[in-house]
PDB file of C-alpha atoms in Angstrom:
ATOM      1  CA  MET A   1     -27.812  27.221  21.983  1.00 53.00           C
ATOM      2  CA  SER A   2     -25.194  29.526  20.064  1.00 57.00           C
ATOM      3  CA  VAL A   3     -21.674  29.679  20.338  1.00 60.00           C
ATOM      4  CA  ARG A   4     -19.969  32.945  20.178  1.00 64.00           C
ATOM      5  CA  PHE A   5     -16.328  32.555  19.026  1.00 56.00           C
ATOM      6  CA  LYS A   6     -14.152  35.523  19.243  1.00 66.00           C
ATOM      7  CA  SER A   7     -11.999  34.504  16.206  1.00 73.00           C
ATOM      8  CA  TRP A   8     -12.104  32.012  13.190  1.00 70.00           C
ATOM      9  CA  GLN A   9      -8.989  30.718  14.378  1.00 74.00           C
ATOM     10  CA  SER A  10     -10.486  29.202  17.719  1.00 74.00           C
ATOM     11  CA  ALA A  11     -14.222  27.588  15.367  1.00 72.00           C
ATOM     12  CA  VAL A  12     -11.259  26.262  13.334  1.00 76.00           C
ATOM     13  CA  ILE A  13      -9.467  24.689  16.500  1.00 81.00           C
ATOM     14  CA  LEU A  14     -12.650  23.246  17.850  1.00 76.00           C
ATOM     15  CA  ALA A  15     -13.972  21.892  14.990  1.00 76.00           C
ATOM     16  CA  ALA A  16     -10.967  19.964  14.110  1.00 76.00           C
ATOM     17  CA  ALA A  17     -10.616  18.324  17.937  1.00 76.00           C
ATOM     18  CA  LEU A  18     -14.548  17.625  17.407  1.00 73.00           C
ATOM     19  CA  MET A  19     -13.155  15.796  14.599  1.00 73.00           C
ATOM     20  CA  MET A  20     -10.244  13.802  15.422  1.00 70.00           C
ATOM     21  CA  ALA A  21     -12.716  13.174  18.910  1.00 68.00           C
ATOM     22  CA  SER A  22     -15.478  11.636  16.035  1.00 62.00           C
ATOM     23  CA  ALA A  23     -12.498  10.095  14.145  1.00 57.00           C
ATOM     24  CA  PRO A  24     -12.423   6.482  14.311  1.00 55.00           C
ATOM     25  CA  LEU A  25     -10.252   4.285  16.549  1.00 47.00           C
ATOM     26  CA  PRO A  26      -8.701   0.844  16.276  1.00 49.00           C
ATOM     27  CA  ALA A  27     -11.032  -1.594  18.505  1.00 47.00           C
ATOM     28  CA  VAL A  28      -9.182  -3.965  20.040  1.00 59.00           C
ATOM     29  CA  ALA A  29     -11.016  -7.068  21.684  1.00 65.00           C
ATOM     30  CA  VAL A  30      -8.836  -8.362  23.523  1.00 68.00           C
ATOM     31  CA  GLN A  31      -9.059  -8.744  26.968  1.00 69.00           C
ATOM     32  CA  PRO A  32      -6.750  -7.682  30.147  1.00 68.00           C
ATOM     33  CA  ASP A  33      -6.573 -11.865  30.807  1.00 68.00           C
ATOM     34  CA  GLU A  34      -4.594 -12.991  27.501  1.00 72.00           C
ATOM     35  CA  VAL A  35      -2.411 -10.666  27.496  1.00 75.00           C
ATOM     36  CA  LEU A  36       0.994 -12.660  28.237  1.00 75.00           C
ATOM     37  CA  ALA A  37       3.690 -10.974  30.591  1.00 79.00           C
ATOM     38  CA  ASP A  38       6.056 -11.655  28.519  1.00 82.00           C
ATOM     39  CA  THR A  39       6.306  -8.192  25.942  1.00 83.00           C
ATOM     40  CA  ALA A  40       7.878  -9.827  23.267  1.00 88.00           C
ATOM     41  CA  LEU A  41       5.730 -13.056  23.265  1.00 86.00           C
ATOM     42  CA  GLU A  42       2.858 -10.228  23.587  1.00 86.00           C
ATOM     43  CA  GLU A  43       3.980  -8.530  20.352  1.00 88.00           C
ATOM     44  CA  ARG A  44       3.985 -12.001  18.564  1.00 89.00           C
ATOM     45  CA  ALA A  45       1.014 -12.636  19.052  1.00 88.00           C
ATOM     46  CA  ARG A  46      -0.889  -9.447  18.670  1.00 88.00           C
ATOM     47  CA  ASP A  47       1.023  -9.700  14.898  1.00 90.00           C
ATOM     48  CA  ILE A  48      -0.017 -13.170  14.318  1.00 90.00           C
ATOM     49  CA  SER A  49      -3.377 -12.198  15.629  1.00 89.00           C
ATOM     50  CA  ALA A  50      -3.974  -9.411  12.786  1.00 88.00           C
ATOM     51  CA  GLY A  51      -3.479 -11.811  10.149  1.00 89.00           C
ATOM     52  CA  LEU A  52      -6.469 -13.798  10.854  1.00 90.00           C
ATOM     53  CA  ARG A  53      -9.943 -13.352  10.271  1.00 89.00           C
ATOM     54  CA  CYS A  54     -13.036 -14.722  12.690  1.00 87.00           C
ATOM     55  CA  VAL A  55     -14.805 -16.725  11.161  1.00 84.00           C
ATOM     56  CA  VAL A  56     -17.592 -15.339  12.562  1.00 85.00           C
ATOM     57  CA  CYS A  57     -17.224 -11.990  11.486  1.00 82.00           C
ATOM     58  CA  ARG A  58     -15.988 -11.781   8.703  1.00 76.00           C
ATOM     59  CA  ASN A  59     -13.475  -8.729   7.151  1.00 83.00           C
ATOM     60  CA  GLU A  60     -12.132  -8.678  11.574  1.00 87.00           C
ATOM     61  CA  SER A  61      -9.514  -9.687  12.623  1.00 86.00           C
ATOM     62  CA  ILE A  62      -8.847 -12.083  15.651  1.00 86.00           C
ATOM     63  CA  ASP A  63      -7.742  -9.077  17.534  1.00 85.00           C
ATOM     64  CA  GLN A  64     -10.504  -6.797  17.069  1.00 85.00           C
ATOM     65  CA  SER A  65     -13.058  -9.418  17.437  1.00 83.00           C
ATOM     66  CA  ASN A  66     -15.095  -9.328  20.662  1.00 85.00           C
ATOM     67  CA  ALA A  67     -17.878 -13.783  18.545  1.00 86.00           C
ATOM     68  CA  GLU A  68     -16.390 -16.082  21.182  1.00 88.00           C
ATOM     69  CA  ILE A  69     -14.071 -17.923  18.443  1.00 88.00           C
ATOM     70  CA  ALA A  70     -11.890 -15.018  18.532  1.00 87.00           C
ATOM     71  CA  ARG A  71     -11.257 -15.417  22.167  1.00 87.00           C
ATOM     72  CA  ASP A  72     -10.650 -18.869  21.413  1.00 89.00           C
ATOM     73  CA  LEU A  73      -8.443 -18.069  18.890  1.00 90.00           C
ATOM     74  CA  ARG A  74      -6.527 -15.433  20.446  1.00 88.00           C
ATOM     75  CA  LEU A  75      -6.194 -18.223  23.558  1.00 90.00           C
ATOM     76  CA  LEU A  76      -5.035 -21.039  21.344  1.00 91.00           C
ATOM     77  CA  VAL A  77      -2.226 -18.746  19.637  1.00 91.00           C
ATOM     78  CA  ARG A  78      -0.683 -17.635  22.579  1.00 90.00           C
ATOM     79  CA  GLU A  79      -0.825 -20.823  24.321  1.00 91.00           C
ATOM     80  CA  ARG A  80       1.169 -22.360  21.233  1.00 91.00           C
ATOM     81  CA  LEU A  81       3.465 -19.286  21.599  1.00 90.00           C
ATOM     82  CA  VAL A  82       4.609 -19.608  25.542  1.00 89.00           C
ATOM     83  CA  ALA A  83       3.731 -23.273  24.011  1.00 91.00           C
ATOM     84  CA  GLY A  84       7.324 -22.881  21.640  1.00 89.00           C
ATOM     85  CA  ASP A  85       6.067 -22.431  18.311  1.00 89.00           C
ATOM     86  CA  SER A  86       7.100 -19.973  15.865  1.00 90.00           C
ATOM     87  CA  ASP A  87       5.163 -17.152  14.552  1.00 89.00           C
ATOM     88  CA  ASP A  88       5.070 -19.989  10.850  1.00 90.00           C
ATOM     89  CA  ASP A  89       4.092 -23.372  12.777  1.00 92.00           C
ATOM     90  CA  VAL A  90       1.625 -20.735  15.251  1.00 91.00           C
ATOM     91  CA  MET A  91       0.566 -20.179  11.780  1.00 91.00           C
ATOM     92  CA  ARG A  92       0.383 -23.931   9.895  1.00 91.00           C
ATOM     93  CA  TYR A  93      -1.554 -25.472  12.545  1.00 92.00           C
ATOM     94  CA  ILE A  94      -4.229 -22.536  12.704  1.00 91.00           C
ATOM     95  CA  VAL A  95      -4.962 -22.755   9.231  1.00 90.00           C
ATOM     96  CA  GLU A  96      -4.914 -26.584   9.628  1.00 91.00           C
ATOM     97  CA  ARG A  97      -7.586 -26.766  12.567  1.00 91.00           C
ATOM     98  CA  TYR A  98     -10.261 -23.753  10.036  1.00 86.00           C
ATOM     99  CA  GLY A  99      -9.182 -23.666   6.318  1.00 85.00           C
ATOM    100  CA  GLU A 100      -7.121 -20.804   4.483  1.00 84.00           C
ATOM    101  CA  TYR A 101     -10.888 -18.770   4.908  1.00 84.00           C
ATOM    102  CA  VAL A 102      -9.177 -17.843   8.658  1.00 87.00           C
ATOM    103  CA  LEU A 103      -6.159 -15.940   7.282  1.00 86.00           C
ATOM    104  CA  MET A 104      -6.849 -12.135   6.343  1.00 84.00           C
ATOM    105  CA  ARG A 105      -4.230 -12.439   3.300  1.00 82.00           C
ATOM    106  CA  PRO A 106      -4.846 -16.101   1.758  1.00 77.00           C
ATOM    107  CA  THR A 107      -1.899 -17.239   0.155  1.00 78.00           C
ATOM    108  CA  MET A 108      -1.241 -17.487  -3.953  1.00 76.00           C
ATOM    109  CA  THR A 109      -1.242 -20.842  -4.510  1.00 76.00           C
ATOM    110  CA  GLY A 110      -4.002 -24.104  -5.644  1.00 75.00           C
ATOM    111  CA  SER A 111      -6.494 -22.594  -6.429  1.00 75.00           C
ATOM    112  CA  ASN A 112      -6.790 -18.732  -4.759  1.00 76.00           C
ATOM    113  CA  ILE A 113      -4.663 -18.073  -7.204  1.00 83.00           C
ATOM    114  CA  LEU A 114      -7.890 -17.240 -10.002  1.00 83.00           C
ATOM    115  CA  LEU A 115      -8.410 -15.084  -6.774  1.00 79.00           C
ATOM    116  CA  TRP A 116      -5.549 -13.537  -6.748  1.00 80.00           C
ATOM    117  CA  LEU A 117      -5.909 -13.489 -10.671  1.00 86.00           C
ATOM    118  CA  ALA A 118      -9.436 -12.732 -11.010  1.00 89.00           C
ATOM    119  CA  PRO A 119      -9.045  -8.482 -11.040  1.00 91.00           C
ATOM    120  CA  LEU A 120      -7.143  -8.707 -14.229  1.00 93.00           C
ATOM    121  CA  ALA A 121      -8.372 -10.804 -15.985  1.00 94.00           C
ATOM    122  CA  LEU A 122     -11.920  -8.910 -15.927  1.00 95.00           C
ATOM    123  CA  ILE A 123      -9.752  -5.687 -16.512  1.00 96.00           C
ATOM    124  CA  LEU A 124      -8.054  -7.093 -19.695  1.00 96.00           C
ATOM    125  CA  ALA A 125     -11.286  -8.843 -20.703  1.00 96.00           C
ATOM    126  CA  GLY A 126     -13.210  -5.268 -20.165  1.00 96.00           C
ATOM    127  CA  GLY A 127     -10.329  -3.311 -21.406  1.00 96.00           C
ATOM    128  CA  GLY A 128     -10.437  -5.425 -24.377  1.00 95.00           C
ATOM    129  CA  LEU A 129     -14.412  -5.463 -25.105  1.00 96.00           C
ATOM    130  CA  SER A 130     -14.034  -1.068 -24.947  1.00 96.00           C
ATOM    131  CA  LEU A 131     -11.317  -1.774 -27.571  1.00 95.00           C
ATOM    132  CA  ALA A 132     -13.367  -4.214 -30.408  1.00 94.00           C
ATOM    133  CA  TYR A 133     -16.842  -1.943 -29.517  1.00 93.00           C
ATOM    134  CA  ILE A 134     -14.117   1.683 -30.380  1.00 92.00           C
ATOM    135  CA  ARG A 135     -13.192   0.763 -33.368  1.00 91.00           C
ATOM    136  CA  ARG A 136     -15.817  -1.372 -34.380  1.00 90.00           C
ATOM    137  CA  ARG A 137     -17.912   2.178 -34.560  1.00 88.00           C
ATOM    138  CA  ALA A 138     -15.017   4.214 -35.226  1.00 85.00           C
ATOM    139  CA  GLY A 139     -15.295   2.119 -39.368  1.00 82.00           C
ATOM    140  CA  ALA A 140     -18.611   1.940 -38.934  1.00 80.00           C
ATOM    141  CA  GLN A 141     -20.181   4.074 -42.351  1.00 80.00           C
ATOM    142  CA  ALA A 142     -22.767   6.921 -41.262  1.00 76.00           C
ATOM    143  CA  PRO A 143     -26.103   6.517 -41.753  1.00 76.00           C
ATOM    144  CA  ALA A 144     -27.031   8.273 -45.765  1.00 75.00           C
ATOM    145  CA  GLU A 145     -29.518  10.771 -44.602  1.00 80.00           C
ATOM    146  CA  ALA A 146     -32.076  10.697 -48.308  1.00 81.00           C
ATOM    147  CA  ALA A 147     -33.297  13.074 -49.616  1.00 84.00           C
ATOM    148  CA  LEU A 148     -36.196  14.610 -49.594  1.00 85.00           C
ATOM    149  CA  SER A 149     -39.406  13.584 -52.687  1.00 89.00           C
ATOM    150  CA  PRO A 150     -41.060  16.660 -54.581  1.00 90.00           C
ATOM    151  CA  GLU A 151     -44.484  16.383 -52.316  1.00 92.00           C
ATOM    152  CA  GLU A 152     -42.073  16.986 -49.328  1.00 90.00           C
ATOM    153  CA  GLU A 153     -39.758  19.583 -51.313  1.00 91.00           C
ATOM    154  CA  ALA A 154     -43.632  21.690 -51.683  1.00 92.00           C
ATOM    155  CA  ARG A 155     -44.911  21.481 -48.348  1.00 92.00           C
ATOM    156  CA  LEU A 156     -41.582  22.730 -46.833  1.00 90.00           C
ATOM    157  CA  GLN A 157     -41.045  25.194 -48.963  1.00 92.00           C
ATOM    158  CA  ALA A 158     -45.157  26.325 -47.925  1.00 92.00           C
ATOM    159  CA  ILE A 159     -44.141  26.196 -44.477  1.00 93.00           C
ATOM    160  CA  LEU A 160     -40.827  28.586 -44.495  1.00 92.00           C
ATOM    161  CA  LYS A 161     -43.218  30.857 -46.488  1.00 88.00           C
ATOM    162  CA  GLU A 162     -45.621  30.860 -43.724  1.00 77.00           C
TER     163      GLU A 162
END
């Protein structure tokens, strides 16, 4: 099946519409029965959920994950908010139960400092090694060319005359 366009503008518009329709949309796994009636509490719950990692799916927030544990965590967050906990209290409670792995942005304390500083240390080490290599190459003597022996010189002249 071929499609003919009357103008190039309509082809561009169709291509743009197809690209927008196929663009990935953010996945949200929150079920309707989980949503709180109080919109302010629900907004807080969504903000907290966006900062919590699903312990099964990895690199997905509990808001995006369809795993049972993610659903349980979403319900736990909402339960704690309804009970009157602050956002920090909820995060602290979840971290105490599941560890810092559950945070999408781990804190910069304790042994996590090594994880935060490792990229910078590797870049600096790589830059230092590169600089040392370049300086050593620049200071190195070029190998001297050996002169031809009289037999090699004669042979070269014979080849060039042919």
